[in-house]
PDB file of C-alpha atoms and ligand atoms in Angstrom:
ATOM      1  CA  UNK A   1       9.714  19.764  31.864  1.00 83.00           C
ATOM      2  CA  UNK A   2      12.477  18.587  29.252  1.00 92.00           C
ATOM      3  CA  UNK A   3      12.519  19.044  25.598  1.00 93.00           C
ATOM      4  CA  UNK A   4      11.086  15.992  24.413  1.00 93.00           C
ATOM      5  CA  UNK A   5       7.873  16.418  27.304  1.00 95.00           C
ATOM      6  CA  UNK A   6       7.561  20.060  26.215  1.00 96.00           C
ATOM      7  CA  UNK A   7       7.284  18.928  22.567  1.00 97.00           C
ATOM      8  CA  UNK A   8       5.007  16.283  23.475  1.00 98.00           C
ATOM      9  CA  UNK A   9       2.505  18.295  25.098  1.00 98.00           C
ATOM     10  CA  UNK A  10       2.580  20.831  22.013  1.00 98.00           C
ATOM     11  CA  UNK A  11       1.396  18.200  19.886  1.00 98.00           C
ATOM     12  CA  UNK A  12      -1.235  17.056  22.624  1.00 98.00           C
ATOM     13  CA  UNK A  13      -2.516  20.593  22.562  1.00 98.00           C
ATOM     14  CA  UNK A  14      -2.627  20.508  18.716  1.00 98.00           C
ATOM     15  CA  UNK A  15      -4.640  17.546  18.446  1.00 98.00           C
ATOM     16  CA  UNK A  16      -7.200  18.861  20.803  1.00 98.00           C
ATOM     17  CA  UNK A  17      -7.276  22.106  19.620  1.00 98.00           C
ATOM     18  CA  UNK A  18      -6.374  22.234  15.672  1.00 98.00           C
ATOM     19  CA  UNK A  19      -7.687  18.380  14.886  1.00 98.00           C
ATOM     20  CA  UNK A  20     -10.510  17.145  17.456  1.00 98.00           C
ATOM     21  CA  UNK A  21     -12.368  20.218  17.481  1.00 98.00           C
ATOM     22  CA  UNK A  22     -12.598  20.330  14.069  1.00 97.00           C
ATOM     23  CA  UNK A  23     -14.113  16.830  13.728  1.00 97.00           C
ATOM     24  CA  UNK A  24     -11.472  14.529  13.370  1.00 98.00           C
ATOM     25  CA  UNK A  25     -12.460  11.577  14.900  1.00 98.00           C
ATOM     26  CA  UNK A  26     -10.401   8.693  13.801  1.00 98.00           C
ATOM     27  CA  UNK A  27      -8.631   7.307  16.880  1.00 98.00           C
ATOM     28  CA  UNK A  28      -5.548   5.893  14.808  1.00 98.00           C
ATOM     29  CA  UNK A  29      -4.975   8.932  12.708  1.00 98.00           C
ATOM     30  CA  UNK A  30      -5.204  11.073  16.185  1.00 98.00           C
ATOM     31  CA  UNK A  31      -2.712   8.692  17.479  1.00 98.00           C
ATOM     32  CA  UNK A  32      -0.633   9.063  14.907  1.00 98.00           C
ATOM     33  CA  UNK A  33      -0.753  12.811  14.611  1.00 98.00           C
ATOM     34  CA  UNK A  34       0.222  12.689  18.093  1.00 98.00           C
ATOM     35  CA  UNK A  35       3.117  10.855  18.100  1.00 98.00           C
ATOM     36  CA  UNK A  36       5.037  11.468  14.734  1.00 98.00           C
ATOM     37  CA  UNK A  37       7.225  14.892  15.312  1.00 98.00           C
ATOM     38  CA  UNK A  38       6.214  17.632  12.873  1.00 98.00           C
ATOM     39  CA  UNK A  39       9.287  19.455  13.810  1.00 98.00           C
ATOM     40  CA  UNK A  40      11.639  16.901  12.453  1.00 98.00           C
ATOM     41  CA  UNK A  41      10.184  17.993   9.258  1.00 98.00           C
ATOM     42  CA  UNK A  42      10.195  21.534   9.266  1.00 98.00           C
ATOM     43  CA  UNK A  43      13.560  23.660   8.111  1.00 97.00           C
ATOM     44  CA  UNK A  44      15.407  25.018  11.313  1.00 96.00           C
ATOM     45  CA  UNK A  45      14.465  28.585  10.869  1.00 97.00           C
ATOM     46  CA  UNK A  46      10.613  27.750  11.287  1.00 97.00           C
ATOM     47  CA  UNK A  47      10.821  24.904  13.832  1.00 97.00           C
ATOM     48  CA  UNK A  48       9.484  27.097  16.578  1.00 97.00           C
ATOM     49  CA  UNK A  49       6.070  27.367  14.461  1.00 98.00           C
ATOM     50  CA  UNK A  50       6.092  23.402  14.046  1.00 98.00           C
ATOM     51  CA  UNK A  51       3.012  23.036  15.842  1.00 98.00           C
ATOM     52  CA  UNK A  52       1.085  25.933  15.109  1.00 98.00           C
ATOM     53  CA  UNK A  53      -2.168  25.666  13.129  1.00 98.00           C
ATOM     54  CA  UNK A  54      -0.487  26.719   9.646  1.00 97.00           C
ATOM     55  CA  UNK A  55       1.347  25.625   6.715  1.00 97.00           C
ATOM     56  CA  UNK A  56       5.026  26.736   6.348  1.00 98.00           C
ATOM     57  CA  UNK A  57       7.847  27.238   3.314  1.00 97.00           C
ATOM     58  CA  UNK A  58      10.298  23.949   2.882  1.00 97.00           C
ATOM     59  CA  UNK A  59      12.489  25.295   0.023  1.00 95.00           C
ATOM     60  CA  UNK A  60      11.821  25.074  -3.687  1.00 95.00           C
ATOM     61  CA  UNK A  61       8.790  27.023  -3.149  1.00 94.00           C
ATOM     62  CA  UNK A  62       6.409  24.592  -1.600  1.00 96.00           C
ATOM     63  CA  UNK A  63       5.125  24.241   1.766  1.00 97.00           C
ATOM     64  CA  UNK A  64       4.425  21.650   4.427  1.00 97.00           C
ATOM     65  CA  UNK A  65       0.707  21.360   4.799  1.00 97.00           C
ATOM     66  CA  UNK A  66      -1.353  22.626   7.998  1.00 97.00           C
ATOM     67  CA  UNK A  67      -1.146  19.896  10.542  1.00 98.00           C
ATOM     68  CA  UNK A  68      -5.768  19.946  10.109  1.00 98.00           C
ATOM     69  CA  UNK A  69      -5.350  19.500   6.126  1.00 98.00           C
ATOM     70  CA  UNK A  70      -2.608  16.159   6.656  1.00 98.00           C
ATOM     71  CA  UNK A  71      -4.834  14.846   9.543  1.00 98.00           C
ATOM     72  CA  UNK A  72      -8.427  15.579   6.893  1.00 98.00           C
ATOM     73  CA  UNK A  73      -6.792  14.066   3.882  1.00 98.00           C
ATOM     74  CA  UNK A  74      -5.682  10.813   6.009  1.00 98.00           C
ATOM     75  CA  UNK A  75      -8.863  10.212   7.930  1.00 98.00           C
ATOM     76  CA  UNK A  76     -10.837  10.336   4.426  1.00 98.00           C
ATOM     77  CA  UNK A  77      -8.466   7.590   3.166  1.00 98.00           C
ATOM     78  CA  UNK A  78     -10.139   5.288   5.901  1.00 98.00           C
ATOM     79  CA  UNK A  79      -6.912   3.228   6.435  1.00 98.00           C
ATOM     80  CA  UNK A  80      -7.230   0.041   8.527  1.00 97.00           C
ATOM     81  CA  UNK A  81      -3.146  -0.930   8.691  1.00 97.00           C
ATOM     82  CA  UNK A  82      -2.386  -3.163   5.447  1.00 97.00           C
ATOM     83  CA  UNK A  83      -2.770  -1.030   2.696  1.00 98.00           C
ATOM     84  CA  UNK A  84      -0.258  -0.131   0.061  1.00 98.00           C
ATOM     85  CA  UNK A  85      -0.511   3.711  -0.768  1.00 98.00           C
ATOM     86  CA  UNK A  86       0.635   5.914  -3.473  1.00 99.00           C
ATOM     87  CA  UNK A  87       1.357   9.584  -2.146  1.00 99.00           C
ATOM     88  CA  UNK A  88       2.191  12.011  -4.596  1.00 98.00           C
ATOM     89  CA  UNK A  89       4.144  15.152  -3.502  1.00 98.00           C
ATOM     90  CA  UNK A  90       6.302  13.841  -0.404  1.00 98.00           C
ATOM     91  CA  UNK A  91       7.525  17.779   0.119  1.00 98.00           C
ATOM     92  CA  UNK A  92       8.811  17.227   3.548  1.00 98.00           C
ATOM     93  CA  UNK A  93       8.159  13.569   3.973  1.00 98.00           C
ATOM     94  CA  UNK A  94       5.683  14.534   7.178  1.00 98.00           C
ATOM     95  CA  UNK A  95       2.587  13.186   5.832  1.00 98.00           C
ATOM     96  CA  UNK A  96       4.619  10.307   4.459  1.00 98.00           C
ATOM     97  CA  UNK A  97       5.297   9.751   8.088  1.00 98.00           C
ATOM     98  CA  UNK A  98       2.108   9.908   9.145  1.00 98.00           C
ATOM     99  CA  UNK A  99       1.184   7.473   6.676  1.00 98.00           C
ATOM    100  CA  UNK A 100       3.965   5.112   7.031  1.00 98.00           C
ATOM    101  CA  UNK A 101       2.334   4.744  10.804  1.00 98.00           C
ATOM    102  CA  UNK A 102      -1.378   3.794   9.699  1.00 98.00           C
ATOM    103  CA  UNK A 103      -0.646   1.814   6.716  1.00 98.00           C
ATOM    104  CA  UNK A 104       1.424  -1.171   5.228  1.00 98.00           C
ATOM    105  CA  UNK A 105       3.760   0.007   2.428  1.00 98.00           C
ATOM    106  CA  UNK A 106       4.403   3.794   1.140  1.00 98.00           C
ATOM    107  CA  UNK A 107       5.472   4.579  -2.069  1.00 98.00           C
ATOM    108  CA  UNK A 108       6.177   8.202  -2.640  1.00 98.00           C
ATOM    109  CA  UNK A 109       6.732  10.374  -5.353  1.00 98.00           C
ATOM    110  CA  UNK A 110       8.538  13.757  -5.170  1.00 98.00           C
ATOM    111  CA  UNK A 111       9.395  16.083  -8.374  1.00 98.00           C
ATOM    112  CA  UNK A 112      12.231  17.994  -6.527  1.00 98.00           C
ATOM    113  CA  UNK A 113      15.144  16.357  -5.953  1.00 98.00           C
ATOM    114  CA  UNK A 114      16.156  18.323  -3.232  1.00 98.00           C
ATOM    115  CA  UNK A 115      12.964  18.260  -1.381  1.00 98.00           C
ATOM    116  CA  UNK A 116      13.184  14.121  -1.892  1.00 98.00           C
ATOM    117  CA  UNK A 117      16.749  14.374  -0.207  1.00 98.00           C
ATOM    118  CA  UNK A 118      15.143  15.873   2.651  1.00 98.00           C
ATOM    119  CA  UNK A 119      12.224  14.155   3.222  1.00 98.00           C
ATOM    120  CA  UNK A 120      14.315  11.080   3.175  1.00 98.00           C
ATOM    121  CA  UNK A 121      16.725  11.710   5.607  1.00 98.00           C
ATOM    122  CA  UNK A 122      13.897  13.058   8.186  1.00 98.00           C
ATOM    123  CA  UNK A 123      12.225   9.621   7.477  1.00 98.00           C
ATOM    124  CA  UNK A 124      15.501   7.396   8.319  1.00 98.00           C
ATOM    125  CA  UNK A 125      16.059   9.196  11.230  1.00 97.00           C
ATOM    126  CA  UNK A 126      12.782   8.106  12.309  1.00 98.00           C
ATOM    127  CA  UNK A 127      13.472   4.575  11.544  1.00 98.00           C
ATOM    128  CA  UNK A 128      10.428   4.494   9.219  1.00 97.00           C
ATOM    129  CA  UNK A 129      11.066   1.763   6.708  1.00 93.00           C
ATOM    130  CA  UNK A 130       8.094   0.983   4.947  1.00 98.00           C
ATOM    131  CA  UNK A 131       8.446   3.370   2.431  1.00 98.00           C
ATOM    132  CA  UNK A 132       9.690   3.744  -0.689  1.00 98.00           C
ATOM    133  CA  UNK A 133      10.691   7.362  -2.155  1.00 98.00           C
ATOM    134  CA  UNK A 134      11.029   8.174  -5.697  1.00 98.00           C
ATOM    135  CA  UNK A 135      11.980  11.374  -7.724  1.00 98.00           C
ATOM    136  CA  UNK A 136      10.111  11.884 -10.732  1.00 98.00           C
ATOM    137  CA  UNK A 137       6.356  13.443 -11.940  1.00 98.00           C
ATOM    138  CA  UNK A 138       3.886  11.843  -9.917  1.00 98.00           C
ATOM    139  CA  UNK A 139       1.124  13.066 -11.969  1.00 98.00           C
ATOM    140  CA  UNK A 140       1.828   9.963 -14.131  1.00 98.00           C
ATOM    141  CA  UNK A 141       1.310   7.630 -10.861  1.00 98.00           C
ATOM    142  CA  UNK A 142       3.896   4.474 -10.220  1.00 98.00           C
ATOM    143  CA  UNK A 143       2.495   2.059 -13.018  1.00 98.00           C
ATOM    144  CA  UNK A 144       5.112  -0.891 -12.064  1.00 97.00           C
ATOM    145  CA  UNK A 145       4.184  -0.874  -8.320  1.00 98.00           C
ATOM    146  CA  UNK A 146      -0.161  -0.138  -9.137  1.00 98.00           C
ATOM    147  CA  UNK A 147      -3.130  -0.881  -7.958  1.00 98.00           C
ATOM    148  CA  UNK A 148      -2.570   1.016  -4.968  1.00 98.00           C
ATOM    149  CA  UNK A 149      -5.404   0.652  -2.217  1.00 98.00           C
ATOM    150  CA  UNK A 150      -5.290   4.608  -1.721  1.00 98.00           C
ATOM    151  CA  UNK A 151      -3.749   7.298  -3.560  1.00 99.00           C
ATOM    152  CA  UNK A 152      -3.352  10.522  -1.830  1.00 99.00           C
ATOM    153  CA  UNK A 153      -2.301  13.724  -3.590  1.00 98.00           C
ATOM    154  CA  UNK A 154      -0.996  16.897  -1.982  1.00 98.00           C
ATOM    155  CA  UNK A 155      -0.680  19.733  -4.958  1.00 98.00           C
ATOM    156  CA  UNK A 156      -3.671  20.779  -6.812  1.00 98.00           C
ATOM    157  CA  UNK A 157      -4.435  18.985 -10.209  1.00 98.00           C
ATOM    158  CA  UNK A 158      -6.512  20.564 -12.860  1.00 98.00           C
ATOM    159  CA  UNK A 159      -8.453  17.636 -13.250  1.00 98.00           C
ATOM    160  CA  UNK A 160      -8.456  13.790 -12.383  1.00 98.00           C
ATOM    161  CA  UNK A 161      -5.129  12.428 -13.760  1.00 98.00           C
ATOM    162  CA  UNK A 162      -6.095   9.413 -15.818  1.00 98.00           C
ATOM    163  CA  UNK A 163      -2.934   7.192 -14.576  1.00 98.00           C
ATOM    164  CA  UNK A 164      -3.609   7.662 -10.800  1.00 98.00           C
ATOM    165  CA  UNK A 165      -7.135   6.715 -11.857  1.00 98.00           C
ATOM    166  CA  UNK A 166      -6.206   3.575 -13.379  1.00 98.00           C
ATOM    167  CA  UNK A 167      -3.834   2.841 -10.728  1.00 98.00           C
ATOM    168  CA  UNK A 168      -6.686   2.779  -7.903  1.00 98.00           C
ATOM    169  CA  UNK A 169      -7.498  -0.839  -6.787  1.00 98.00           C
ATOM    170  CA  UNK A 170     -10.647  -1.851  -8.479  1.00 98.00           C
ATOM    171  CA  UNK A 171     -12.029  -3.293  -5.201  1.00 98.00           C
ATOM    172  CA  UNK A 172     -12.820  -0.093  -3.153  1.00 98.00           C
ATOM    173  CA  UNK A 173      -9.776   1.832  -3.413  1.00 98.00           C
ATOM    174  CA  UNK A 174      -9.250   5.296  -2.321  1.00 98.00           C
ATOM    175  CA  UNK A 175      -8.200   8.396  -3.567  1.00 98.00           C
ATOM    176  CA  UNK A 176      -8.185  12.301  -1.560  1.00 98.00           C
ATOM    177  CA  UNK A 177      -6.813  14.818  -4.075  1.00 98.00           C
ATOM    178  CA  UNK A 178      -7.414  18.534  -4.642  1.00 98.00           C
ATOM    179  CA  UNK A 179      -9.043  19.539  -7.838  1.00 98.00           C
ATOM    180  CA  UNK A 180      -9.651  23.001  -9.484  1.00 98.00           C
ATOM    181  CA  UNK A 181      -7.688  25.815 -10.357  1.00 97.00           C
ATOM    182  CA  UNK A 182      -4.676  27.362  -9.472  1.00 96.00           C
ATOM    183  CA  UNK A 183      -6.128  29.748  -6.713  1.00 95.00           C
ATOM    184  CA  UNK A 184      -8.848  27.172  -4.756  1.00 97.00           C
ATOM    185  CA  UNK A 185      -9.816  23.542  -5.433  1.00 98.00           C
ATOM    186  CA  UNK A 186     -11.884  21.534  -3.452  1.00 98.00           C
ATOM    187  CA  UNK A 187     -10.619  18.014  -1.944  1.00 98.00           C
ATOM    188  CA  UNK A 188     -12.330  15.420  -3.519  1.00 98.00           C
ATOM    189  CA  UNK A 189     -12.595  11.937  -2.748  1.00 98.00           C
ATOM    190  CA  UNK A 190     -12.634   9.028  -5.273  1.00 98.00           C
ATOM    191  CA  UNK A 191     -13.740   6.011  -4.735  1.00 98.00           C
ATOM    192  CA  UNK A 192     -13.452   2.777  -7.576  1.00 98.00           C
ATOM    193  CA  UNK A 193     -15.586  -0.145  -7.556  1.00 98.00           C
ATOM    194  CA  UNK A 194     -14.665  -2.128 -10.560  1.00 98.00           C
ATOM    195  CA  UNK A 195     -14.954   0.147 -13.583  1.00 96.00           C
ATOM    196  CA  UNK A 196     -16.862   2.512 -11.730  1.00 98.00           C
ATOM    197  CA  UNK A 197     -15.340   6.039 -10.233  1.00 98.00           C
ATOM    198  CA  UNK A 198     -17.874   7.922  -7.762  1.00 98.00           C
ATOM    199  CA  UNK A 199     -16.806  10.955  -7.101  1.00 98.00           C
ATOM    200  CA  UNK A 200     -17.475  13.329  -3.777  1.00 98.00           C
ATOM    201  CA  UNK A 201     -16.548  16.799  -3.521  1.00 98.00           C
ATOM    202  CA  UNK A 202     -15.868  18.038  -0.135  1.00 97.00           C
ATOM    203  CA  UNK A 203     -14.381  21.253   1.539  1.00 96.00           C
ATOM    204  CA  UNK A 204     -12.228  24.331  -0.577  1.00 97.00           C
ATOM    205  CA  UNK A 205      -8.577  24.390   0.079  1.00 96.00           C
ATOM    206  CA  UNK A 206      -5.638  25.553  -1.417  1.00 95.00           C
ATOM    207  CA  UNK A 207      -2.576  23.959  -2.230  1.00 96.00           C
ATOM    208  CA  UNK A 208       0.281  24.636  -4.184  1.00 95.00           C
ATOM    209  CA  UNK A 209       0.243  23.520  -7.753  1.00 97.00           C
ATOM    210  CA  UNK A 210       0.568  19.834  -9.495  1.00 98.00           C
ATOM    211  CA  UNK A 211       3.240  19.857 -11.899  1.00 97.00           C
ATOM    212  CA  UNK A 212       4.129  17.635 -14.942  1.00 98.00           C
ATOM    213  CA  UNK A 213       2.248  16.015 -17.028  1.00 98.00           C
ATOM    214  CA  UNK A 214      -1.196  15.842 -15.909  1.00 98.00           C
ATOM    215  CA  UNK A 215      -0.382  19.186 -13.785  1.00 98.00           C
ATOM    216  CA  UNK A 216      -0.689  23.025 -14.562  1.00 97.00           C
ATOM    217  CA  UNK A 217       1.831  24.233 -17.201  1.00 88.00           C
ATOM    218  CA  UNK A 218       4.689  26.136 -15.780  1.00 75.00           C
ATOM    219  CA  UNK A 219       4.582  29.759 -15.719  1.00 65.00           C
ATOM    220  CA  UNK A 220       8.090  30.759 -17.450  1.00 55.00           C
ATOM    221  CA  UNK A 221       9.649  33.019 -14.710  1.00 55.00           C
ATOM    222  CA  UNK A 222      12.458  35.854 -16.228  1.00 50.00           C
ATOM    223  CA  UNK A 223      14.352  34.859 -12.954  1.00 47.00           C
ATOM    224  CA  UNK A 224      14.722  31.415 -13.169  1.00 45.00           C
ATOM    225  CA  UNK A 225      16.070  29.080 -15.519  1.00 43.00           C
ATOM    226  CA  UNK A 226      13.582  26.166 -14.717  1.00 45.00           C
ATOM    227  CA  UNK A 227      10.068  27.662 -15.314  1.00 39.00           C
ATOM    228  CA  UNK A 228       9.058  26.291 -12.011  1.00 40.00           C
ATOM    229  CA  UNK A 229       5.326  27.193 -10.604  1.00 41.00           C
ATOM    230  CA  UNK A 230       4.593  29.695  -8.148  1.00 40.00           C
ATOM    231  CA  UNK A 231       4.075  28.652  -4.953  1.00 40.00           C
ATOM    232  CA  UNK A 232       0.342  29.067  -3.843  1.00 39.00           C
ATOM    233  CA  UNK A 233       0.654  28.017  -0.146  1.00 44.00           C
ATOM    234  CA  UNK A 234      -1.838  25.441   1.413  1.00 48.00           C
TER     235      UNK A 234
HETATM  236  N1  SAH B   1       2.276  16.742   2.179  1.00 71.64           N
HETATM  237  C1  SAH B   1       3.443  17.392   1.725  1.00 71.64           C
HETATM  238  C2  SAH B   1       2.906  18.791   0.901  1.00 71.64           C
HETATM  239  C3  SAH B   1       4.429  19.286  -0.017  1.00 71.64           C
HETATM  240  S1  SAH B   1       3.356  20.667  -1.194  1.00 71.64           S
HETATM  241  C4  SAH B   1       3.782  18.212   3.196  1.00 71.64           C
HETATM  242  O1  SAH B   1       3.342  18.526   4.045  1.00 71.64           O
HETATM  243  O2  SAH B   1       5.291  18.106   3.052  1.00 71.64           O
HETATM  244  C5  SAH B   1       3.444  19.433  -2.616  1.00 71.64           C
HETATM  245  C6  SAH B   1       4.367  18.822  -3.006  1.00 71.64           C
HETATM  246  O3  SAH B   1       3.868  17.986  -4.213  1.00 71.64           O
HETATM  247  C7  SAH B   1       5.907  19.566  -3.337  1.00 71.64           C
HETATM  248  O4  SAH B   1       6.748  18.968  -2.526  1.00 71.64           O
HETATM  249  C8  SAH B   1       5.791  19.428  -4.886  1.00 71.64           C
HETATM  250  O5  SAH B   1       7.382  20.055  -5.090  1.00 71.64           O
HETATM  251  C9  SAH B   1       5.106  18.513  -5.199  1.00 71.64           C
HETATM  252  N2  SAH B   1       4.803  17.908  -6.594  1.00 71.64           N
HETATM  253  C10 SAH B   1       4.170  18.830  -7.325  1.00 71.64           C
HETATM  254  N3  SAH B   1       3.795  18.581  -8.499  1.00 71.64           N
HETATM  255  C11 SAH B   1       4.532  17.068  -8.427  1.00 71.64           C
HETATM  256  C12 SAH B   1       4.537  16.438  -9.375  1.00 71.64           C
HETATM  257  N4  SAH B   1       3.941  16.044 -10.720  1.00 71.64           N
HETATM  258  N5  SAH B   1       5.079  15.102  -9.386  1.00 71.64           N
HETATM  259  C13 SAH B   1       5.515  14.585  -7.610  1.00 71.64           C
HETATM  260  N6  SAH B   1       5.848  15.879  -6.924  1.00 71.64           N
HETATM  261  C14 SAH B   1       4.914  16.655  -7.250  1.00 71.64           C
END
């Protein structure tokens, strides 16, 4: 078997044992997870673990989410192919790539320029062009490009950020985000109809904290001039 066949077989196995076995059923999501090479988004020193059932460090105290969490959040958005999506917390860009494969256009926002830079390079290596990457505070959304048919937040929020709420399409827009405290959260699905927002609480999760205006206040650290948050790991 050549290397690319080996990686494909690891992905096929990941889909069977980590996703299908745990209830991921959307055929489009499963196909995207089978085809997008997660190892391209993992730093070289952890690449041998790219298809394991875990989150991995990507620098700046942040992590690439566990494959199951990426698949689950994507499935919860119920994408059909034409949607305009807002993603907060690009991180490695892996979730972004999955969204690019399943929707019309993805606007993604990352707080740390270094991570954004690496993610942009990985996305362009894969020739994914239906994406705009912005650096900045995603907790405030991207008002200029609103409304969005779907919004996904990959960092834990203390509450539903007001700007994201109002940037959701009023005709059935869906948002998935972890809400809770720093140590644990629930994945919430928000559906908007007109000026009604319905919230459904699903599984318990552990994400790194959302920073910025509607995120958690940063903890001052003696060894860091930047006051960055401590990462919790998904
Ligand atoms: N889905 C990504 C998850 C990365 S972890 C992946 O699988 O790689 C969460 C990301 O959210 C981190 O990169 C972190 O820097 C980013 N983040 C946290 N607060 C943010 C904010 N206010 N605006 C934009 N990005 C933010």
